[in-house]
Amino acid sequence: MNNIIIKNAKELVTSSGFKAKFGEEMKDIGVIENGAVAIKDGKIVAVGTTDEVLSKVNQDEYEIIDATGKAVLPGFVDSHTHFIFGGYRQDEFNWRLEGVPYMDIMNSGGGIVNSVRDTRETSESDLYEIGKKRLNSMMEFGVTTVEGKSGYGLDTETELKQLRVMKKLDEDHPLDIVRTFMGAHATPKEFNGDTDAFVDYLIEDSLPKAIEDNLSEFCDVFTEENVFSIEQSRKLLLAAREHGYKLKMHADEIVQFGGAALAAELKTFSADHLLAASDEGLLAMRDAGTVCTLLPCTAFSLKADYARARFMIDNGCAVAVATDFNPGSCYTNSIPLLIALSTIYMGMTVEETITALTLNAAQAIDRADVVGSLDEGKKGDVIILDAPSYKFLPYNFGVNLVETVVKDGQVIYNK
Ligand code: NIG
Ligand code: FE
């Protein structure tokens, strides 16, 4: 039936809005005391105080959930992950603990290409089963929409395999999966360091195929020193746009490289990481309407300086946060850790963090019209916390407070 009313919420956080919030607006999360939300046929039909909502609907048509004493929020949107991969890189993580930099591991023939080898060797059905488990874990953290990237194939065949796995999981699993083609993640060994030739291969062979049958919607590139240059990134992204892809970038993660400025020039939906982005690059992103997606779990894992969230928000940027779940730089999909780092180390308020993990994250994957807030007409994606206030999210740090997850008007998880 997919008809549910969640009523009597001590705090109903709506994150109300249909497009990203910039700067100051990010602190406005639309809290309703003693709030309720009604979902019919999977879509939100009423939001307000419990009295208002109950007066608008015929209660007989609904399953009722009583959220007395609890905080209720929109489902979280994890707008940047690489969750389909074979194998693991626990040795590299431990070398990093001993002081070896991430880029040194990559430049000496390890890193991403190790996951490429393992992903090529893992069957499609095994990747599907691994992916399903990972989605279940995301769900338990309150994530209802997730973006997933290819990029551990680096040949058309394996890139398509990763995308097919995500497409099938999107059909079979309750979570929504937004798919991104990221063939430009590293240059595979068979190209012997000829990155220009690899970019041409991606443009000629992979790009046309990876958007067929709705396999992917976005194209992303790892723009970084010794990975893909600004010129190579621009060439690839412009070609992708010609094919109908929406654009994203990994930008200015390790060194200041001009990635943020390129994102602004191309008006990409988001540019992500931005640890080393320049003031001018960030302000240009703001003016272009490009979301700054920050990935503090990766900075934590790499022991790097965090992105300058305060500078961005204080200067009017739209900030999102995401996990970056991947086998190398950030092997965690922990939303509690993400919230702790966003607030305690990146200096974001809890309200800004909630906007960054709901509405702004939805905008980063072009879904702000359908998810990311509790507004009439949007999908009935709602989470209930085992806590009386959203302020417990950073306060009770490191602990998963999610008690119930409703997706498209159906309870898909109950602790
Ligand atoms: O977002 N920076 C590039 N890509 C991923 C890491 C991928 C990996 O290490 O396997 C990231 O951090
Ligand atoms: Fe990433």
GROMACS .gro file of C-alpha atoms and ligand atoms in nm:
model
  428
    1MET     CA    1   0.000   0.000   0.000
    2ASN     CA    2   0.293   0.236   0.074
    3ASN     CA    3   0.071   0.468   0.277
    4ILE     CA    4   0.221   0.574   0.609
    5ILE     CA    5   0.169   0.853   0.858
    6ILE     CA    6   0.452   0.925   1.099
    7LYS     CA    7   0.303   1.141   1.373
    8ASN     CA    8   0.382   1.306   1.707
    9ALA     CA    9   0.748   1.356   1.621
   10LYS     CA   10   0.915   1.562   1.890
   11GLU     CA   11   1.104   1.732   1.608
   12LEU     CA   12   1.024   1.692   1.241
   13VAL     CA   13   1.318   1.822   1.038
   14THR     CA   14   1.191   1.900   0.687
   15SER     CA   15   1.506   2.044   0.516
   16SER     CA   16   1.233   2.198   0.301
   17GLY     CA   17   1.332   2.310  -0.048
   18PHE     CA   18   1.359   2.203  -0.411
   19LYS     CA   19   1.705   2.336  -0.488
   20ALA     CA   20   2.035   2.362  -0.303
   21LYS     CA   21   2.075   2.606  -0.014
   22PHE     CA   22   2.369   2.845  -0.037
   23GLY     CA   23   2.566   2.997   0.251
   24GLU     CA   24   2.342   3.135   0.525
   25GLU     CA   25   2.038   2.947   0.394
   26MET     CA   26   2.203   2.621   0.495
   27LYS     CA   27   2.117   2.673   0.861
   28ASP     CA   28   1.746   2.676   0.782
   29ILE     CA   29   1.628   2.316   0.825
   30GLY     CA   30   1.259   2.384   0.888
   31VAL     CA   31   1.200   2.214   1.224
   32ILE     CA   32   0.836   2.145   1.318
   33GLU     CA   33   0.762   2.055   1.679
   34ASN     CA   34   0.510   1.777   1.729
   35GLY     CA   35   0.532   1.720   1.356
   36ALA     CA   36   0.394   1.463   1.118
   37VAL     CA   37   0.435   1.353   0.760
   38ALA     CA   38   0.186   1.157   0.551
   39ILE     CA   39   0.297   0.943   0.259
   40LYS     CA   40   0.054   0.804   0.001
   41ASP     CA   41   0.151   0.568  -0.282
   42GLY     CA   42   0.512   0.631  -0.189
   43LYS     CA   43   0.495   1.012  -0.215
   44ILE     CA   44   0.463   1.277   0.054
   45VAL     CA   45   0.113   1.425   0.059
   46ALA     CA   46   0.117   1.629   0.381
   47VAL     CA   47   0.377   1.776   0.616
   48GLY     CA   48   0.312   1.991   0.923
   49THR     CA   49   0.213   1.967   1.285
   50THR     CA   50   0.044   1.642   1.378
   51ASP     CA   51  -0.293   1.821   1.405
   52GLU     CA   52  -0.255   1.980   1.062
   53VAL     CA   53  -0.155   1.658   0.890
   54LEU     CA   54  -0.425   1.445   1.054
   55SER     CA   55  -0.692   1.696   0.956
   56LYS     CA   56  -0.587   1.675   0.591
   57VAL     CA   57  -0.593   1.298   0.535
   58ASN     CA   58  -0.823   1.001   0.582
   59GLN     CA   59  -0.638   0.807   0.853
   60ASP     CA   60  -0.809   0.478   0.764
   61GLU     CA   61  -0.602   0.459   0.448
   62TYR     CA   62  -0.272   0.471   0.636
   63GLU     CA   63  -0.046   0.264   0.854
   64ILE     CA   64   0.034   0.486   1.154
   65ILE     CA   65   0.376   0.513   1.316
   66ASP     CA   66   0.390   0.697   1.646
   67ALA     CA   67   0.719   0.887   1.679
   68THR     CA   68   0.651   1.034   2.023
   69GLY     CA   69   0.975   1.158   2.178
   70LYS     CA   70   1.176   1.108   1.860
   71ALA     CA   71   1.333   1.320   1.587
   72VAL     CA   72   1.227   1.254   1.228
   73LEU     CA   73   1.431   1.361   0.923
   74PRO     CA   74   1.447   1.314   0.547
   75GLY     CA   75   1.643   1.005   0.444
   76PHE     CA   76   2.011   1.084   0.400
   77VAL     CA   77   2.161   1.114   0.052
   78ASP     CA   78   2.515   0.977   0.014
   79SER     CA   79   2.605   1.165  -0.303
   80HIS     CA   80   2.961   1.035  -0.358
   81THR     CA   81   3.064   0.670  -0.327
   82HIS     CA   82   3.261   0.408  -0.517
   83PHE     CA   83   3.077   0.114  -0.357
   84ILE     CA   84   3.112  -0.149  -0.633
   85PHE     CA   85   3.462  -0.292  -0.622
   86GLY     CA   86   3.639  -0.627  -0.587
   87GLY     CA   87   3.911  -0.695  -0.332
   88TYR     CA   88   4.048  -0.478  -0.052
   89ARG     CA   89   4.362  -0.271   0.013
   90GLN     CA   90   4.420  -0.314   0.385
   91ASP     CA   91   4.799  -0.332   0.337
   92GLU     CA   92   4.806   0.011   0.174
   93PHE     CA   93   4.606   0.154   0.462
   94ASN     CA   94   4.864   0.022   0.706
   95TRP     CA   95   5.153   0.160   0.498
   96ARG     CA   96   4.981   0.497   0.519
   97LEU     CA   97   4.967   0.461   0.896
   98GLU     CA   98   5.344   0.423   0.881
   99GLY     CA   99   5.370   0.747   0.688
  100VAL     CA  100   5.367   0.652   0.320
  101PRO     CA  101   5.156   0.913   0.130
  102TYR     CA  102   4.850   0.800  -0.072
  103MET     CA  103   4.993   0.947  -0.393
  104ASP     CA  104   5.329   0.773  -0.345
  105ILE     CA  105   5.147   0.440  -0.334
  106MET     CA  106   4.956   0.531  -0.649
  107ASN     CA  107   5.262   0.662  -0.834
  108SER     CA  108   5.460   0.348  -0.756
  109GLY     CA  109   5.202   0.126  -0.922
  110GLY     CA  110   4.956   0.058  -0.639
  111GLY     CA  111   4.638   0.223  -0.525
  112ILE     CA  112   4.341   0.238  -0.760
  113VAL     CA  113   4.495  -0.001  -1.015
  114ASN     CA  114   4.509  -0.275  -0.749
  115SER     CA  115   4.133  -0.247  -0.708
  116VAL     CA  116   4.108  -0.248  -1.088
  117ARG     CA  117   4.284  -0.584  -1.106
  118ASP     CA  118   4.055  -0.730  -0.841
  119THR     CA  119   3.739  -0.580  -0.989
  120ARG     CA  120   3.823  -0.717  -1.334
  121GLU     CA  121   3.865  -1.061  -1.175
  122THR     CA  122   3.541  -1.053  -0.974
  123SER     CA  123   3.232  -1.190  -1.148
  124GLU     CA  124   2.926  -0.976  -1.207
  125SER     CA  125   2.717  -1.189  -0.973
  126ASP     CA  126   2.976  -1.166  -0.695
  127LEU     CA  127   2.994  -0.787  -0.734
  128TYR     CA  128   2.615  -0.782  -0.712
  129GLU     CA  129   2.613  -0.978  -0.384
  130ILE     CA  130   2.889  -0.765  -0.233
  131GLY     CA  131   2.708  -0.450  -0.346
  132LYS     CA  132   2.382  -0.564  -0.189
  133LYS     CA  133   2.550  -0.613   0.149
  134ARG     CA  134   2.702  -0.267   0.127
  135LEU     CA  135   2.366  -0.113   0.043
  136ASN     CA  136   2.213  -0.284   0.346
  137SER     CA  137   2.477  -0.127   0.564
  138MET     CA  138   2.410   0.218   0.413
  139MET     CA  139   2.039   0.167   0.474
  140GLU     CA  140   2.100   0.101   0.843
  141PHE     CA  141   2.271   0.439   0.863
  142GLY     CA  142   1.961   0.607   0.721
  143VAL     CA  143   2.079   0.649   0.363
  144THR     CA  144   1.789   0.620   0.117
  145THR     CA  145   1.959   0.747  -0.201
  146VAL     CA  146   2.319   0.674  -0.296
  147GLU     CA  147   2.542   0.773  -0.584
  148GLY     CA  148   2.782   0.506  -0.709
  149LYS     CA  149   3.070   0.540  -0.951
  150SER     CA  150   3.238   0.299  -1.186
  151GLY     CA  151   3.614   0.348  -1.220
  152TYR     CA  152   3.761   0.018  -1.108
  153GLY     CA  153   3.745  -0.129  -1.456
  154LEU     CA  154   3.933   0.123  -1.667
  155ASP     CA  155   3.836  -0.081  -1.970
  156THR     CA  156   3.497  -0.050  -2.130
  157GLU     CA  157   3.397  -0.408  -2.050
  158THR     CA  158   3.460  -0.384  -1.675
  159GLU     CA  159   3.327  -0.030  -1.644
  160LEU     CA  160   3.001  -0.152  -1.800
  161LYS     CA  161   3.003  -0.450  -1.565
  162GLN     CA  162   3.016  -0.219  -1.262
  163LEU     CA  163   2.740  -0.001  -1.403
  164ARG     CA  164   2.518  -0.301  -1.484
  165VAL     CA  165   2.560  -0.427  -1.128
  166MET     CA  166   2.446  -0.090  -0.993
  167LYS     CA  167   2.154  -0.075  -1.233
  168LYS     CA  168   2.033  -0.419  -1.128
  169LEU     CA  169   2.076  -0.332  -0.760
  170ASP     CA  170   1.877  -0.015  -0.820
  171GLU     CA  171   1.595  -0.230  -0.955
  172ASP     CA  172   1.615  -0.500  -0.686
  173HIS     CA  173   1.710  -0.310  -0.370
  174PRO     CA  174   1.490  -0.045  -0.205
  175LEU     CA  175   1.764   0.219  -0.208
  176ASP     CA  176   1.783   0.445  -0.513
  177ILE     CA  177   2.119   0.435  -0.691
  178VAL     CA  178   2.236   0.722  -0.911
  179ARG     CA  179   2.507   0.597  -1.144
  180THR     CA  180   2.822   0.777  -1.252
  181PHE     CA  181   3.069   0.668  -1.518
  182MET     CA  182   3.421   0.730  -1.387
  183GLY     CA  183   3.646   0.560  -1.638
  184ALA     CA  184   3.886   0.852  -1.586
  185HIS     CA  185   3.990   0.735  -1.239
  186ALA     CA  186   4.350   0.635  -1.324
  187THR     CA  187   4.542   0.530  -1.633
  188PRO     CA  188   4.546   0.149  -1.653
  189LYS     CA  189   4.877  -0.034  -1.678
  190GLU     CA  190   4.817  -0.145  -2.040
  191PHE     CA  191   4.842   0.220  -2.153
  192ASN     CA  192   5.199   0.246  -2.017
  193GLY     CA  193   5.148   0.595  -1.881
  194ASP     CA  194   5.001   0.737  -2.203
  195THR     CA  195   4.712   0.920  -2.040
  196ASP     CA  196   4.625   1.117  -2.357
  197ALA     CA  197   4.573   0.792  -2.545
  198PHE     CA  198   4.364   0.657  -2.257
  199VAL     CA  199   4.142   0.968  -2.258
  200ASP     CA  200   4.090   0.920  -2.633
  201TYR     CA  201   3.997   0.556  -2.570
  202LEU     CA  202   3.744   0.660  -2.305
  203ILE     CA  203   3.594   0.918  -2.537
  204GLU     CA  204   3.576   0.692  -2.840
  205ASP     CA  205   3.492   0.358  -2.683
  206SER     CA  206   3.355   0.390  -2.329
  207LEU     CA  207   3.154   0.712  -2.323
  208PRO     CA  208   2.905   0.615  -2.595
  209LYS     CA  209   2.840   0.274  -2.435
  210ALA     CA  210   2.826   0.370  -2.068
  211ILE     CA  211   2.526   0.598  -2.120
  212GLU     CA  212   2.325   0.346  -2.324
  213ASP     CA  213   2.025   0.180  -2.158
  214ASN     CA  214   2.035   0.434  -1.878
  215LEU     CA  215   2.350   0.266  -1.743
  216SER     CA  216   2.484   0.597  -1.616
  217GLU     CA  217   2.378   0.956  -1.589
  218PHE     CA  218   2.688   1.142  -1.469
  219CYS     CA  219   3.050   1.146  -1.583
  220ASP     CA  220   3.322   1.210  -1.324
  221VAL     CA  221   3.702   1.247  -1.349
  222PHE     CA  222   3.989   1.240  -1.099
  223THR     CA  223   4.148   1.574  -1.187
  224GLU     CA  224   4.476   1.580  -0.998
  225GLU     CA  225   4.849   1.620  -1.049
  226ASN     CA  226   4.988   1.305  -1.215
  227VAL     CA  227   4.638   1.164  -1.270
  228PHE     CA  228   4.429   1.366  -1.521
  229SER     CA  229   4.535   1.719  -1.615
  230ILE     CA  230   4.300   2.014  -1.648
  231GLU     CA  231   4.319   1.988  -2.028
  232GLN     CA  232   4.252   1.613  -2.030
  233SER     CA  233   3.964   1.659  -1.785
  234ARG     CA  234   3.807   1.938  -1.990
  235LYS     CA  235   3.835   1.734  -2.309
  236LEU     CA  236   3.672   1.431  -2.150
  237LEU     CA  237   3.395   1.623  -1.975
  238LEU     CA  238   3.304   1.823  -2.285
  239ALA     CA  239   3.284   1.501  -2.484
  240ALA     CA  240   3.070   1.349  -2.210
  241ARG     CA  241   2.836   1.646  -2.218
  242GLU     CA  242   2.796   1.596  -2.595
  243HIS     CA  243   2.679   1.242  -2.522
  244GLY     CA  244   2.422   1.368  -2.272
  245TYR     CA  245   2.604   1.307  -1.944
  246LYS     CA  246   2.571   1.542  -1.650
  247LEU     CA  247   2.908   1.633  -1.504
  248LYS     CA  248   3.097   1.592  -1.175
  249MET     CA  249   3.460   1.617  -1.076
  250HIS     CA  250   3.709   1.501  -0.813
  251ALA     CA  251   3.890   1.833  -0.776
  252ASP     CA  252   4.181   1.977  -0.578
  253GLU     CA  253   4.201   1.679  -0.343
  254ILE     CA  254   4.576   1.660  -0.291
  255VAL     CA  255   4.726   1.975  -0.446
  256GLN     CA  256   4.582   2.304  -0.569
  257PHE     CA  257   4.541   2.225  -0.936
  258GLY     CA  258   4.263   2.443  -1.077
  259GLY     CA  259   3.995   2.175  -1.057
  260ALA     CA  260   3.744   2.398  -0.880
  261ALA     CA  261   3.782   2.664  -1.149
  262LEU     CA  262   3.724   2.404  -1.421
  263ALA     CA  263   3.412   2.282  -1.241
  264ALA     CA  264   3.282   2.640  -1.238
  265GLU     CA  265   3.372   2.691  -1.603
  266LEU     CA  266   3.177   2.379  -1.701
  267LYS     CA  267   2.902   2.442  -1.445
  268THR     CA  268   2.927   2.084  -1.320
  269PHE     CA  269   2.665   1.967  -1.072
  270SER     CA  270   2.934   1.927  -0.808
  271ALA     CA  271   3.307   1.926  -0.753
  272ASP     CA  272   3.417   1.700  -0.473
  273HIS     CA  273   3.699   1.685  -0.213
  274LEU     CA  274   3.830   2.045  -0.256
  275LEU     CA  275   4.080   2.011   0.032
  276ALA     CA  276   4.329   2.229  -0.154
  277ALA     CA  277   4.091   2.443  -0.362
  278SER     CA  278   4.176   2.812  -0.400
  279ASP     CA  279   3.955   3.095  -0.278
  280GLU     CA  280   3.892   3.206  -0.638
  281GLY     CA  281   3.804   2.854  -0.748
  282LEU     CA  282   3.552   2.815  -0.466
  283LEU     CA  283   3.392   3.154  -0.527
  284ALA     CA  284   3.365   3.073  -0.897
  285MET     CA  285   3.188   2.748  -0.803
  286ARG     CA  286   2.946   2.947  -0.591
  287ASP     CA  287   2.873   3.182  -0.882
  288ALA     CA  288   2.826   2.887  -1.118
  289GLY     CA  289   2.581   2.718  -0.880
  290THR     CA  290   2.811   2.415  -0.848
  291VAL     CA  291   2.777   2.224  -0.520
  292CYS     CA  292   3.096   2.189  -0.310
  293THR     CA  293   3.085   1.827  -0.196
  294LEU     CA  294   3.312   1.766   0.102
  295LEU     CA  295   3.437   1.422   0.200
  296PRO     CA  296   3.585   1.456   0.549
  297CYS     CA  297   3.610   1.080   0.611
  298THR     CA  298   3.869   1.074   0.332
  299ALA     CA  299   4.065   1.364   0.482
  300PHE     CA  300   4.053   1.179   0.816
  301SER     CA  301   4.173   0.856   0.658
  302LEU     CA  302   4.453   1.033   0.469
  303LYS     CA  303   4.544   1.243   0.774
  304ALA     CA  304   4.507   1.548   0.549
  305ASP     CA  305   4.383   1.897   0.637
  306TYR     CA  306   4.005   1.921   0.611
  307ALA     CA  307   3.831   2.118   0.339
  308ARG     CA  308   3.753   2.477   0.437
  309ALA     CA  309   3.382   2.435   0.496
  310ARG     CA  310   3.356   2.755   0.702
  311PHE     CA  311   3.514   2.966   0.427
  312MET     CA  312   3.278   2.812   0.173
  313ILE     CA  313   2.958   2.858   0.372
  314ASP     CA  314   3.053   3.203   0.502
  315ASN     CA  315   3.111   3.310   0.142
  316GLY     CA  316   2.781   3.179   0.015
  317CYS     CA  317   2.869   2.841  -0.136
  318ALA     CA  318   2.634   2.541  -0.136
  319VAL     CA  319   2.806   2.262   0.058
  320ALA     CA  320   2.718   1.892   0.057
  321VAL     CA  321   2.890   1.616   0.253
  322ALA     CA  322   2.928   1.251   0.149
  323THR     CA  323   3.123   0.944   0.258
  324ASP     CA  324   3.338   0.872  -0.052
  325PHE     CA  325   3.312   0.503   0.047
  326ASN     CA  326   3.584   0.324  -0.154
  327PRO     CA  327   3.848   0.051  -0.107
  328GLY     CA  328   4.147   0.286  -0.090
  329SER     CA  329   4.136   0.639   0.045
  330CYS     CA  330   3.821   0.586   0.254
  331TYR     CA  331   3.697   0.240   0.340
  332THR     CA  332   3.396   0.343   0.545
  333ASN     CA  333   3.034   0.425   0.478
  334SER     CA  334   2.978   0.551   0.831
  335ILE     CA  335   2.731   0.838   0.848
  336PRO     CA  336   2.795   0.889   1.223
  337LEU     CA  337   3.166   0.939   1.150
  338LEU     CA  338   3.080   1.174   0.861
  339ILE     CA  339   2.859   1.384   1.090
  340ALA     CA  340   3.120   1.391   1.366
  341LEU     CA  341   3.396   1.508   1.133
  342SER     CA  342   3.174   1.763   0.957
  343THR     CA  343   3.077   1.926   1.284
  344ILE     CA  344   3.375   1.878   1.514
  345TYR     CA  345   3.659   1.917   1.262
  346MET     CA  346   3.516   2.102   0.961
  347GLY     CA  347   3.335   2.355   1.178
  348MET     CA  348   2.990   2.309   1.031
  349THR     CA  349   2.689   2.350   1.256
  350VAL     CA  350   2.456   2.054   1.295
  351GLU     CA  351   2.194   2.237   1.088
  352GLU     CA  352   2.442   2.303   0.805
  353THR     CA  353   2.550   1.940   0.821
  354ILE     CA  354   2.192   1.817   0.789
  355THR     CA  355   2.133   2.039   0.485
  356ALA     CA  356   2.461   1.911   0.342
  357LEU     CA  357   2.353   1.548   0.387
  358THR     CA  358   1.998   1.593   0.256
  359LEU     CA  359   1.889   1.872   0.020
  360ASN     CA  360   2.233   1.986  -0.098
  361ALA     CA  361   2.346   1.628  -0.147
  362ALA     CA  362   2.033   1.570  -0.355
  363GLN     CA  363   2.120   1.873  -0.569
  364ALA     CA  364   2.472   1.735  -0.621
  365ILE     CA  365   2.314   1.437  -0.801
  366ASP     CA  366   2.032   1.636  -0.964
  367ARG     CA  367   1.762   1.493  -0.739
  368ALA     CA  368   1.665   1.803  -0.537
  369ASP     CA  369   1.321   1.794  -0.697
  370VAL     CA  370   1.247   1.439  -0.577
  371VAL     CA  371   1.441   1.365  -0.255
  372GLY     CA  372   1.643   1.544   0.013
  373SER     CA  373   1.356   1.705   0.205
  374LEU     CA  374   1.013   1.640   0.347
  375ASP     CA  375   0.803   1.836   0.100
  376GLU     CA  376   0.476   1.748  -0.065
  377GLY     CA  377   0.531   1.566  -0.391
  378LYS     CA  378   0.872   1.425  -0.300
  379LYS     CA  379   0.945   1.057  -0.236
  380GLY     CA  380   0.841   0.926   0.103
  381ASP     CA  381   1.197   0.871   0.226
  382VAL     CA  382   1.207   0.932   0.601
  383ILE     CA  383   1.417   0.826   0.899
  384ILE     CA  384   1.325   0.813   1.265
  385LEU     CA  385   1.597   0.856   1.526
  386ASP     CA  386   1.616   0.693   1.864
  387ALA     CA  387   1.673   1.042   2.006
  388PRO     CA  388   1.449   1.338   2.088
  389SER     CA  389   1.639   1.594   1.882
  390TYR     CA  390   1.841   1.618   1.562
  391LYS     CA  391   2.103   1.783   1.784
  392PHE     CA  392   2.191   1.435   1.913
  393LEU     CA  393   2.343   1.353   1.573
  394PRO     CA  394   2.676   1.523   1.655
  395TYR     CA  395   2.630   1.515   2.034
  396ASN     CA  396   2.607   1.135   2.054
  397PHE     CA  397   2.899   1.115   1.812
  398GLY     CA  398   3.003   0.794   1.646
  399VAL     CA  399   2.679   0.618   1.737
  400ASN     CA  400   2.415   0.518   1.483
  401LEU     CA  401   2.091   0.673   1.610
  402VAL     CA  402   1.878   0.558   1.317
  403GLU     CA  403   1.592   0.343   1.442
  404THR     CA  404   1.355   0.320   1.145
  405VAL     CA  405   1.400   0.382   0.774
  406VAL     CA  406   1.104   0.444   0.544
  407LYS     CA  407   1.171   0.436   0.169
  408ASP     CA  408   0.903   0.522  -0.087
  409GLY     CA  409   0.648   0.496   0.193
  410GLN     CA  410   0.754   0.152   0.313
  411VAL     CA  411   0.940   0.056   0.628
  412ILE     CA  412   1.258  -0.105   0.496
  413TYR     CA  413   1.451  -0.114   0.824
  414ASN     CA  414   1.362  -0.128   1.189
  415LYS     CA  415   1.636  -0.166   1.448
  416NIG     O1  416   3.760   0.984  -0.410
  416NIG     N1  417   4.048   1.031  -0.538
  416NIG     C1  418   4.014   0.946  -0.620
  416NIG     N2  419   3.929   0.848  -0.602
  416NIG     C2  420   3.886   0.800  -0.477
  416NIG     C3  421   3.982   0.705  -0.418
  416NIG     C4  422   3.981   0.579  -0.490
  416NIG     C5  423   4.071   0.475  -0.431
  416NIG     O2  424   4.166   0.504  -0.357
  416NIG     O3  425   4.043   0.358  -0.464
  416NIG     C6  426   3.857   0.914  -0.384
  416NIG     O4  427   3.926   0.938  -0.283
  417FE      FE  428   3.577   0.966  -0.463
   0.00000   0.00000   0.00000
